[in-house]
C-alpha positions as a LaTeX table, in Angstrom:
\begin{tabular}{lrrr}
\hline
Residue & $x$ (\AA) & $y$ (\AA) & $z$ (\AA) \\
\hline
Unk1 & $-0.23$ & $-9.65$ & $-2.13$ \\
Unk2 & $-0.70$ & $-6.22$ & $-3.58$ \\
Unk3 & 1.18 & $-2.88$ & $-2.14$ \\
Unk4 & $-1.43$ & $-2.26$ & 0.39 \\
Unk5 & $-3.67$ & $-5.26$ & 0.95 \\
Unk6 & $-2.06$ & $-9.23$ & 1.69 \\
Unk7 & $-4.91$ & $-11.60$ & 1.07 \\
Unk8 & $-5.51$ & $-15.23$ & 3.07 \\
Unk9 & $-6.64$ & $-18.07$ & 0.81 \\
Unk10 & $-9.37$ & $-20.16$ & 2.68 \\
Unk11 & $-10.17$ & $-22.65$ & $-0.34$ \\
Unk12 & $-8.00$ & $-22.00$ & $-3.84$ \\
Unk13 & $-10.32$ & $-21.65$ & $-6.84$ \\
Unk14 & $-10.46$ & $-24.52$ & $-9.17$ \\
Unk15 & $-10.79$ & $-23.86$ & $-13.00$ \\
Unk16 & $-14.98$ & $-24.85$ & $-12.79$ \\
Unk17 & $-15.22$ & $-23.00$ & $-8.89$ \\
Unk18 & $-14.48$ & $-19.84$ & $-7.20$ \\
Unk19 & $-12.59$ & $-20.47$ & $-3.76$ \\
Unk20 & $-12.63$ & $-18.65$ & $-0.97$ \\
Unk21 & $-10.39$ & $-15.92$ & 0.46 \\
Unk22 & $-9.44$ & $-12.90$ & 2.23 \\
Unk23 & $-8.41$ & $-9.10$ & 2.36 \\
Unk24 & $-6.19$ & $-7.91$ & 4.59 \\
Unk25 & $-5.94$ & $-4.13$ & 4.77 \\
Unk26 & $-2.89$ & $-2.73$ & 5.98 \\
Unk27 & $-1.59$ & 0.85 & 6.54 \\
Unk28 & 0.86 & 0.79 & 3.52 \\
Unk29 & $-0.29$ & 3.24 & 0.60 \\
Unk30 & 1.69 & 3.31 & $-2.81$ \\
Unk31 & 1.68 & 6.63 & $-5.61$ \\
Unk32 & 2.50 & 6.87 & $-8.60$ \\
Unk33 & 2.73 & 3.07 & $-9.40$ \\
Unk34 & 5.84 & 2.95 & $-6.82$ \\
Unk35 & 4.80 & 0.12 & $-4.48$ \\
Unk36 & 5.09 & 0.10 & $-0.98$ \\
Unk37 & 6.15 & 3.36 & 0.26 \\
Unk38 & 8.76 & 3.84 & 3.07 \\
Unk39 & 6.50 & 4.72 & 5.73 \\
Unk40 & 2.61 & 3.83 & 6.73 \\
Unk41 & $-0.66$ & 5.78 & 7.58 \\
Unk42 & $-2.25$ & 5.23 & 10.95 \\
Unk43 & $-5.68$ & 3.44 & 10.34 \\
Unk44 & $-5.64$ & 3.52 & 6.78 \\
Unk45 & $-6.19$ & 0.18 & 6.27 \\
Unk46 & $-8.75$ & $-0.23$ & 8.88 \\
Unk47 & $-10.60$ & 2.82 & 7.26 \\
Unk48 & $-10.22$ & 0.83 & 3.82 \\
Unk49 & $-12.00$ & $-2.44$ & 4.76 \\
Unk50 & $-14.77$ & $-0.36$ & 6.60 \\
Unk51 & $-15.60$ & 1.78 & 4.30 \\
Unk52 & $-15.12$ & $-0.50$ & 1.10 \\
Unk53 & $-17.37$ & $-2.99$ & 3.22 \\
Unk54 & $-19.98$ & $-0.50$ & 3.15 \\
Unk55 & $-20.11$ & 0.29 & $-0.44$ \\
Unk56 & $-20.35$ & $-3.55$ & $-1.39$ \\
Unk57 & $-23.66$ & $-3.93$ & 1.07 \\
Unk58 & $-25.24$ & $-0.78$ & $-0.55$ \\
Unk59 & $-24.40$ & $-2.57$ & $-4.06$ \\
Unk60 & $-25.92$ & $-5.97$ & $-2.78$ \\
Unk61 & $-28.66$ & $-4.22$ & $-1.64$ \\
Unk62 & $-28.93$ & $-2.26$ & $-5.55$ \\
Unk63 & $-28.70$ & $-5.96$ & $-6.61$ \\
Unk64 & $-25.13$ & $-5.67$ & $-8.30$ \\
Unk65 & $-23.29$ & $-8.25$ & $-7.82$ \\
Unk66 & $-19.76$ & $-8.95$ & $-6.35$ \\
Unk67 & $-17.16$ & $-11.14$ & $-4.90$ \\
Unk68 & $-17.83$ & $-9.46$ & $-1.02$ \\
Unk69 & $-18.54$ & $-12.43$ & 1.63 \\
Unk70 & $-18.75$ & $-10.19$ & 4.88 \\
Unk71 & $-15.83$ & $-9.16$ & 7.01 \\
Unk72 & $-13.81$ & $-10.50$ & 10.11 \\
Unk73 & $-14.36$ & $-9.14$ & 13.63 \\
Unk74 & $-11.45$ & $-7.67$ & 14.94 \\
Unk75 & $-12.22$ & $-10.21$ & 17.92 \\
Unk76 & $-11.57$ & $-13.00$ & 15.33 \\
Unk77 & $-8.66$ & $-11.73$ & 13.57 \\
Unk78 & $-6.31$ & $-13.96$ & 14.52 \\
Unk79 & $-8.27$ & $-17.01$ & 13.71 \\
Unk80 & $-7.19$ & $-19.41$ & 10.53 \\
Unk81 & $-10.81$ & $-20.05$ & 9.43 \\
Unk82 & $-12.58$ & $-16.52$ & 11.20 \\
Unk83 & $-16.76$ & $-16.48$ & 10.73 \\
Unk84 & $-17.86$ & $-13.56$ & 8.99 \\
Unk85 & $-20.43$ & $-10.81$ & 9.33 \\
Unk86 & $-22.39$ & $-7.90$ & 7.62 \\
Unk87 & $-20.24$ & $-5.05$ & 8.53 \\
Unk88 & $-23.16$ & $-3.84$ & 11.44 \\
Unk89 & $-22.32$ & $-6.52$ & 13.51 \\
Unk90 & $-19.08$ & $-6.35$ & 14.50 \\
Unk91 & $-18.22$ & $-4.27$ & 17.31 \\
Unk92 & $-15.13$ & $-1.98$ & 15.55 \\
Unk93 & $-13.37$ & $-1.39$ & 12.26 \\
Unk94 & $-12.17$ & $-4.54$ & 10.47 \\
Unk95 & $-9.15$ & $-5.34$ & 8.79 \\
Unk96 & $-9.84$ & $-8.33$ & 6.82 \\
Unk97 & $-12.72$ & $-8.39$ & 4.62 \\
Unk98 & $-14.11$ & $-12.02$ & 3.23 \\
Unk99 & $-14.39$ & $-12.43$ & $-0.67$ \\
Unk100 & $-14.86$ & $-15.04$ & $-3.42$ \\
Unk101 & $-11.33$ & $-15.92$ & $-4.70$ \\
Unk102 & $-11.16$ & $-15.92$ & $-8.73$ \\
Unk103 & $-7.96$ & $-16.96$ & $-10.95$ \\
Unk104 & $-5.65$ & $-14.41$ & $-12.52$ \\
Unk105 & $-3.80$ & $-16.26$ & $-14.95$ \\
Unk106 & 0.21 & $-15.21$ & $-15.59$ \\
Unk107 & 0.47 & $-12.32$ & $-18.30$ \\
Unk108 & 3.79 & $-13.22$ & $-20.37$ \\
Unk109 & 5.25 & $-10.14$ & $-21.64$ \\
Unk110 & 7.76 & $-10.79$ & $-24.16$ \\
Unk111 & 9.36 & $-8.75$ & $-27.61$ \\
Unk112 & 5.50 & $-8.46$ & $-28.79$ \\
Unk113 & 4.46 & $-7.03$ & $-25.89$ \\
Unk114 & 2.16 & $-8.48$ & $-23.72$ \\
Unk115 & 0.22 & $-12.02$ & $-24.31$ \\
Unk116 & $-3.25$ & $-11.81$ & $-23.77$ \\
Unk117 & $-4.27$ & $-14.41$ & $-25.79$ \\
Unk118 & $-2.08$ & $-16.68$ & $-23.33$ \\
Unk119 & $-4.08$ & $-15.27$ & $-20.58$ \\
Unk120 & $-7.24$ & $-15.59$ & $-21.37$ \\
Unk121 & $-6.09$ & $-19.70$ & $-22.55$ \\
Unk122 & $-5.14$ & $-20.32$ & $-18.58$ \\
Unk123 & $-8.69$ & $-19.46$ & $-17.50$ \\
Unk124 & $-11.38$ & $-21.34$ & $-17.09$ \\
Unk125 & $-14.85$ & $-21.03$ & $-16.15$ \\
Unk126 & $-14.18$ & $-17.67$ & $-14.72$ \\
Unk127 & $-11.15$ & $-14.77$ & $-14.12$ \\
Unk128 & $-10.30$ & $-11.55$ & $-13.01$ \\
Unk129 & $-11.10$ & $-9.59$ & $-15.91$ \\
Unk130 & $-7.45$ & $-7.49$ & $-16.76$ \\
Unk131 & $-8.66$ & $-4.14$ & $-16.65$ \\
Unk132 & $-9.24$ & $-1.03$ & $-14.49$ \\
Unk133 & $-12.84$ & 0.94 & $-15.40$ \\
Unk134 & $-12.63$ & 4.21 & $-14.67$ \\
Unk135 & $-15.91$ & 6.23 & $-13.83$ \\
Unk136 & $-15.84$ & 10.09 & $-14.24$ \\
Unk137 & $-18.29$ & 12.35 & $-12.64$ \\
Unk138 & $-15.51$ & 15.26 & $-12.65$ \\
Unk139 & $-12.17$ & 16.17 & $-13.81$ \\
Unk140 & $-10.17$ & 17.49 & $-10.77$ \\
Unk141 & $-6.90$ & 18.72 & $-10.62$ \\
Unk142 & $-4.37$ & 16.20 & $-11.21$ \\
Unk143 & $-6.36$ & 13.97 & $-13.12$ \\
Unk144 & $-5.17$ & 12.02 & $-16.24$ \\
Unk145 & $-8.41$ & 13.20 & $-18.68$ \\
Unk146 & $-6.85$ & 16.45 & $-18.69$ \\
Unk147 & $-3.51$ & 15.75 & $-20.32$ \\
Unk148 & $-5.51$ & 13.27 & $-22.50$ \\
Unk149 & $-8.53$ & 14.93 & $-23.88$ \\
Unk150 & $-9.62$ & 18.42 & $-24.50$ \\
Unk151 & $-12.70$ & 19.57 & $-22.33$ \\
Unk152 & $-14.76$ & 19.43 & $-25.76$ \\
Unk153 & $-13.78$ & 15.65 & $-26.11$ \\
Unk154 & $-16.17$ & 15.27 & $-22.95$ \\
Unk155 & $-19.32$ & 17.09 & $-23.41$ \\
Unk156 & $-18.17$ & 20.51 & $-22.21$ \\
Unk157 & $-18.14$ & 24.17 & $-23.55$ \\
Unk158 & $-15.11$ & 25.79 & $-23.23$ \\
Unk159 & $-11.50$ & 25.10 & $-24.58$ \\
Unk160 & $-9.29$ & 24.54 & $-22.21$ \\
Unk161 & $-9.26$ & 23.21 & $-18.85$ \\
Unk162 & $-9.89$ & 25.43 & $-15.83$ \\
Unk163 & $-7.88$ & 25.80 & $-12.52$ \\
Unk164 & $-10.00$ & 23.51 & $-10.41$ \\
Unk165 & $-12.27$ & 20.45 & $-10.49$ \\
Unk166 & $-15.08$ & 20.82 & $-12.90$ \\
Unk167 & $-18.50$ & 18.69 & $-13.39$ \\
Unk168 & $-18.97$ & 16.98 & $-16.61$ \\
Unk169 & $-22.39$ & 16.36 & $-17.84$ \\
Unk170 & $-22.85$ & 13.20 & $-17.50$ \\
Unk171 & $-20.65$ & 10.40 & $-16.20$ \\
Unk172 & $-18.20$ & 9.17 & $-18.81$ \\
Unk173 & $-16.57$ & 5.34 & $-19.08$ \\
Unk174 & $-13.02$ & 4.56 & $-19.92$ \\
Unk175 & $-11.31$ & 1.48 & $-19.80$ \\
Unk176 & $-7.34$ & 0.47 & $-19.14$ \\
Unk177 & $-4.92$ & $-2.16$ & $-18.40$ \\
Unk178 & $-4.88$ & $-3.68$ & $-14.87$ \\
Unk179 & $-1.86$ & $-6.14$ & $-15.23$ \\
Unk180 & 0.77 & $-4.14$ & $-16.94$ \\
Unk181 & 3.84 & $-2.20$ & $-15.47$ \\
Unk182 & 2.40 & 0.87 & $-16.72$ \\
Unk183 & $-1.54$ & 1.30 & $-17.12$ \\
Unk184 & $-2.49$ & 2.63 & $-20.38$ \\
Unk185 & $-5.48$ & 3.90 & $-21.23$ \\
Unk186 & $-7.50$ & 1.92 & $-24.03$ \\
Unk187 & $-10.26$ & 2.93 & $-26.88$ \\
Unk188 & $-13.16$ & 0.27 & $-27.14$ \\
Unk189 & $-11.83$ & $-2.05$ & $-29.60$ \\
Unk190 & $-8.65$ & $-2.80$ & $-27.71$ \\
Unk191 & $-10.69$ & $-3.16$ & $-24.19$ \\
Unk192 & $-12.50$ & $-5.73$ & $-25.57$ \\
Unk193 & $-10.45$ & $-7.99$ & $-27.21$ \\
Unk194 & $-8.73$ & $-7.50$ & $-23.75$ \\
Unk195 & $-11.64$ & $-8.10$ & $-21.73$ \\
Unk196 & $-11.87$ & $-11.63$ & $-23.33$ \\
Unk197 & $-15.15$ & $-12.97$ & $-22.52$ \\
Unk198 & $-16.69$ & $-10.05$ & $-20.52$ \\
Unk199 & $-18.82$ & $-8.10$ & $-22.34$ \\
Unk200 & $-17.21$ & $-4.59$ & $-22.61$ \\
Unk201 & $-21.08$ & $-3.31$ & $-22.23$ \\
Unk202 & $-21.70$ & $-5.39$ & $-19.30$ \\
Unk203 & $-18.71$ & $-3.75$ & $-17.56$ \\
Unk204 & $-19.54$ & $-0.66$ & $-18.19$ \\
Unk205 & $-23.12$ & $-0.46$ & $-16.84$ \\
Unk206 & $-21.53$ & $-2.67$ & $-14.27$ \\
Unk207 & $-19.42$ & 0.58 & $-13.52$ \\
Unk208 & $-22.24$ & 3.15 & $-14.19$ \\
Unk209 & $-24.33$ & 1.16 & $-11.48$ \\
Unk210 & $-20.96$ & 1.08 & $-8.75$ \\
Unk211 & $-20.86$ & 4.84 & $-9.58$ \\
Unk212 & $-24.50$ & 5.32 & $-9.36$ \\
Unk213 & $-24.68$ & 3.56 & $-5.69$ \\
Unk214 & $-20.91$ & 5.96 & $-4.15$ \\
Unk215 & $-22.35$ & 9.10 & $-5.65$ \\
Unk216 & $-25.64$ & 9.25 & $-4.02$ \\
Unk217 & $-24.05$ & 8.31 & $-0.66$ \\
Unk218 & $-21.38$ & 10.81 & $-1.16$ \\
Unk219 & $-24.41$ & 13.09 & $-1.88$ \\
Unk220 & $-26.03$ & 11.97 & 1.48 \\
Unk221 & $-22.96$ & 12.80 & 3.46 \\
Unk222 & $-21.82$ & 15.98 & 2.12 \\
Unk223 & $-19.24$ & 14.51 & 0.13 \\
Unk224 & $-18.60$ & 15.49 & $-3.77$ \\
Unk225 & $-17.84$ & 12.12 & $-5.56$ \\
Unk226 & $-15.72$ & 13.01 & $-8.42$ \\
Unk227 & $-14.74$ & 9.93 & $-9.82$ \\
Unk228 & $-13.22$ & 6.39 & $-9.11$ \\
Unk229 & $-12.38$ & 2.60 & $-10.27$ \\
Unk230 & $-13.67$ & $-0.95$ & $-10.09$ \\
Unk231 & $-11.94$ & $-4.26$ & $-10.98$ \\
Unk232 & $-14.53$ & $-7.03$ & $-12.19$ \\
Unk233 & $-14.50$ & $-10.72$ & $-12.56$ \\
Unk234 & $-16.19$ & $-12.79$ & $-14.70$ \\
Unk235 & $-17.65$ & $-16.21$ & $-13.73$ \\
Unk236 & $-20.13$ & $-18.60$ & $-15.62$ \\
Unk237 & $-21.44$ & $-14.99$ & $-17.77$ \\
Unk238 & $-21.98$ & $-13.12$ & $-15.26$ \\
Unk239 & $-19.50$ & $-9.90$ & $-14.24$ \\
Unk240 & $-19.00$ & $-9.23$ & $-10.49$ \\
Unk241 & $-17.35$ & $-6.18$ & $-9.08$ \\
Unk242 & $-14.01$ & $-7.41$ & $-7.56$ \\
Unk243 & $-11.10$ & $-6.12$ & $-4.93$ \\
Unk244 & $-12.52$ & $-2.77$ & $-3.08$ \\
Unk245 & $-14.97$ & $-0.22$ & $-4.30$ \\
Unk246 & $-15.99$ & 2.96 & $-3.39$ \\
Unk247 & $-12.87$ & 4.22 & $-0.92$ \\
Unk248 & $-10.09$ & 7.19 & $-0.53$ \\
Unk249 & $-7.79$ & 5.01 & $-2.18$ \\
Unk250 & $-9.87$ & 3.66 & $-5.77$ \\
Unk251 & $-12.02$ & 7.01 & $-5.85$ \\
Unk252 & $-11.61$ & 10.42 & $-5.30$ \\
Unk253 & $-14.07$ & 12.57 & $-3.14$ \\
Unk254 & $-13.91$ & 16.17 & $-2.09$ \\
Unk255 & $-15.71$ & 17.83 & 0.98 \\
Unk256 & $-16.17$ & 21.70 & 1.28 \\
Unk257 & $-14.35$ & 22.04 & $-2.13$ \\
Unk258 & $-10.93$ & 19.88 & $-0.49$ \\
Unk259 & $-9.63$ & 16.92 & $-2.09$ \\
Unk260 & $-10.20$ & 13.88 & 0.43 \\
Unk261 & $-8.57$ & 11.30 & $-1.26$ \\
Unk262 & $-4.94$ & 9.40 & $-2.06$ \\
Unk263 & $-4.72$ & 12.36 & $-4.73$ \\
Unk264 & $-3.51$ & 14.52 & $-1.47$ \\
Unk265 & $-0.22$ & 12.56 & $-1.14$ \\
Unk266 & 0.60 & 12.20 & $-4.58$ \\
Unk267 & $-0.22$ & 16.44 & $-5.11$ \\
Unk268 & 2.41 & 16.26 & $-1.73$ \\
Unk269 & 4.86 & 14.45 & $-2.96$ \\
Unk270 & 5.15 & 17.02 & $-6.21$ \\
Unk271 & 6.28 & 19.69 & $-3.98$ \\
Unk272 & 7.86 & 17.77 & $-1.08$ \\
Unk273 & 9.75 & 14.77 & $-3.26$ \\
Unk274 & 10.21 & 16.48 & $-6.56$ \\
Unk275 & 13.42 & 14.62 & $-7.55$ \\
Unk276 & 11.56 & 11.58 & $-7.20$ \\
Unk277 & 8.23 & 12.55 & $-8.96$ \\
Unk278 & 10.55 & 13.68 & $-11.63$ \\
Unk279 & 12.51 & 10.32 & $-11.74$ \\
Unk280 & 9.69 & 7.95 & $-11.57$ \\
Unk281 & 8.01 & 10.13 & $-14.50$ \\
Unk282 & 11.52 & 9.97 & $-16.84$ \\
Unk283 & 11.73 & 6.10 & $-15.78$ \\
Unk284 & 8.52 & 4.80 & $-16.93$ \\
Unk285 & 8.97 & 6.94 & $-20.31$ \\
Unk286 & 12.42 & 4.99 & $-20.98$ \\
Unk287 & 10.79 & 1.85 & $-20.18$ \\
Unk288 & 8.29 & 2.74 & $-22.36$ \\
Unk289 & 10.27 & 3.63 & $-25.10$ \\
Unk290 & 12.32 & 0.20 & $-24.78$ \\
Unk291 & 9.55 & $-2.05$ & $-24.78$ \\
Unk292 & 10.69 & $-2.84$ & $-20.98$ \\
Unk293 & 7.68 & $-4.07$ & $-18.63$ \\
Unk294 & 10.05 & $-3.13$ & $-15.59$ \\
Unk295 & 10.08 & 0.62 & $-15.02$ \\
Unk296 & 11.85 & 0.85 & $-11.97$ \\
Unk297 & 14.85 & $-0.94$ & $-12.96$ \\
Unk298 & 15.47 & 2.78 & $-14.63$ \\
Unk299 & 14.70 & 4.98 & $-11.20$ \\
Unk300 & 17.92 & 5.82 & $-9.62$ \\
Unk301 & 15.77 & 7.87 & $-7.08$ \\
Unk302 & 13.65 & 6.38 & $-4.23$ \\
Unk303 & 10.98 & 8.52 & $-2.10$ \\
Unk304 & 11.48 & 10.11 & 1.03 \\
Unk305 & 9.30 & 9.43 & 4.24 \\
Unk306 & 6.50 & 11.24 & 5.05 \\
Unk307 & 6.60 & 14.42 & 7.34 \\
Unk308 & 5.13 & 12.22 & 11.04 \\
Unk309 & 2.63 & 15.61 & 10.88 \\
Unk310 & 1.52 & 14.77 & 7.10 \\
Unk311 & 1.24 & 10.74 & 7.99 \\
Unk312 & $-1.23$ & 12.09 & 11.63 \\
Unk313 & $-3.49$ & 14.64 & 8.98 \\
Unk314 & $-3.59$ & 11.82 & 6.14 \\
Unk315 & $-4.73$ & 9.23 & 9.21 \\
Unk316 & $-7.15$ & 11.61 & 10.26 \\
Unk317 & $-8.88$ & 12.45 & 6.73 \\
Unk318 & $-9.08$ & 8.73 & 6.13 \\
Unk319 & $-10.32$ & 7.86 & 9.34 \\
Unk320 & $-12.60$ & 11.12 & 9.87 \\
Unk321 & $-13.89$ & 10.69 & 6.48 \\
Unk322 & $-15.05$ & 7.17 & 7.16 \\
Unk323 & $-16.94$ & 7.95 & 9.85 \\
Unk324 & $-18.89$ & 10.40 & 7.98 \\
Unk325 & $-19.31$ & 8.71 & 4.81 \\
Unk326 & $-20.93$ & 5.13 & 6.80 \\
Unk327 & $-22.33$ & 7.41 & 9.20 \\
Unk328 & $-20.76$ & 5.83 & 12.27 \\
Unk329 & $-18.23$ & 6.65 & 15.01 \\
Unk330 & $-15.82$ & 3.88 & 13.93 \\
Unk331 & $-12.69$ & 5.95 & 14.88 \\
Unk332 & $-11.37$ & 8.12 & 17.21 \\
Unk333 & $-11.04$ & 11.02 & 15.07 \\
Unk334 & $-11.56$ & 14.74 & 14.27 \\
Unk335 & $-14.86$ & 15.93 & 12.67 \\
Unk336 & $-14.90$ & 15.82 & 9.17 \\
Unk337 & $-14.96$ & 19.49 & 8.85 \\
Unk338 & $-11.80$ & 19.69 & 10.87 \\
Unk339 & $-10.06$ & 16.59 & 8.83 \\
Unk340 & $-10.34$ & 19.01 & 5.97 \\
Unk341 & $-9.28$ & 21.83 & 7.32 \\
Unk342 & $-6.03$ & 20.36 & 8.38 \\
Unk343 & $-5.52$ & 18.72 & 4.76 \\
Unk344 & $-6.01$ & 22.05 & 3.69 \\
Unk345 & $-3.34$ & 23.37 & 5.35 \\
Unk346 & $-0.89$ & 21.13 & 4.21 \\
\hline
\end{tabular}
């Protein structure tokens, strides 16, 4: 189980086959690497599943491949061995989403840091691969590039970074760790002996092509798609996209110049919980500096509820902004245009 999904194992994967499995999308939501937060958002996971479900058919139908089998009809949700469907034939949002199950060997962490040639030893014919790509069409506010590389580093003409989101030009690649406490970001030669026997070139036009696909049906829906994340597994050669693609949660969008994404709680949070933000920021630099996976053993803070008015608008711009991105009523919710507005406002 991650912090926001619990998954259903239909058939375990065997060293020389993938099994079978499932995604279940609830309303949890986690920042800044915390885990499950206090409190949930109303339809977020529904809004998840739909709207990740709709990004993998567009990539089947681009002819990338990935682990997505279909999803569950909410009429069959509470069966042990549901059918699935393409995601126009089911009557309302899912919640559980069908996949191809892969292994994820143990990562032992020990005084050396972590083991990955341990990890890649447990797999067999095929893995998750243990690494996050990150796709860049923009640098918003609040993202990591900034505090990491100057705007020169990335193709552009000017010195230092402005006050709002700015287009780069042309979509930049960067790879880090999935598995560890804290993700770190990673040049080339590191990713690949990290990638083990996924080609670090395959993954990448693996994640051009993901980013390719969400950016020209953000362009189709009046959405801005800035930039975003895949996971990939690797099987008999081949690299799949893996867990959820193309959603508020792994990407971030804007609409009308407003951030519509999970970057609008965390940017919350920095004002409304700054103890915390402060806390889990000093925590994972001890850790860091110890050599100690565990970060949170060092956070003597812990986040505060969401206002219920924040948890209704952050419902809302998932929800809303589903609708408009598939192009379906799959939610009683504001129009997109009024979704924004009210995250504006927060």
């Amino acid at each position: 189980m991650t912090s926001v999904k619990e998954f259903r194992v239909d058939r375990e994967p065997t060293d020389d086959e993938l099994g079978r499995g499932r995604f279940v999308f609830t309303d949890d939501y986690s920042v800044f690497d915390w885990g499950r937060m206090p409190d949930r958002i109303p339809e977020k996971g529904r809004s998840l599943c739909t709207m990740g479900a709709d990004n993998f058919e567009r990539l089947a139908d681009a002819g990338v491949p990935t682990h997505y089998r279909g999803v569950v009809s909410p009429d069959d949700a509470g069966s042990d061995a549901p059918p699935t469907y393409d995601l126009d034939a089911v009557s309302g949002p899912p919640r559980q989403m069908a996949i191809d199950l892969t292994v994820v060997p143990d990562l032992p962490h020990g005084a050396d840091g972590y083991d990955y040639d341990q990890f890649h030893a447990s797999a067999g014919s095929h893995y998750l691969v243990p690494l996050e790509i990150v796709f860049r069409n923009e640098v918003p506010i609040g993202s990591s590039l900034r505090a990491r590389k100057e705007p020169e580093d990335v193709g552009l003409d000017r010195h230092r970074w402005p006050d709002e989101a700015v287009s780069l030009p042309e979509p930049i690649v960067e790879f880090s760790t999935k598995f560890e406490e804290q993700d770190r970001y990673l040049d080339d030669d590191a990713a690949a002996e990290i990638a083990g026997r996924a080609d670090l070139d395959d993954l990448r036009e693996t994640a051009l092509a993901v980013n390719e696909v969400i950016t020209e049906r953000a362009a189709e829906t009046g959405f801005v798609h800035e930039d975003g994340k895949i996971e990939c597994l690797w099987v008999d050669g081949e690299v799949r996209v893996a867990d959820v693609a193309g959603t508020f949660d792994e990407n971030r969008f804007a609409y009308d110049g407003q951030e519509l994404s999970k970057e609008v709680l965390r940017q919350f949070y920095k004002g409304y919980d700054p103890d915390w933000v402060a806390a889990v920021k000093d925590a994972k630099a001890v850790a860091e500096a110890e050599g100690v996976a565990d970060w949170k053993s060092f956070c003597e803070e812990s986040p505060e509820p969401l206002p219920a008015d924040v948890r209704e608008v952050a419902g809302e711009m998932y929800a809303a902004g589903t609708n408009a991105y598939t192009g379906r009523e799959w939610f009683e919710a504001p129009a997109i245009e009024d979704a924004v507005d009210a995250v504006r406002d927060l």
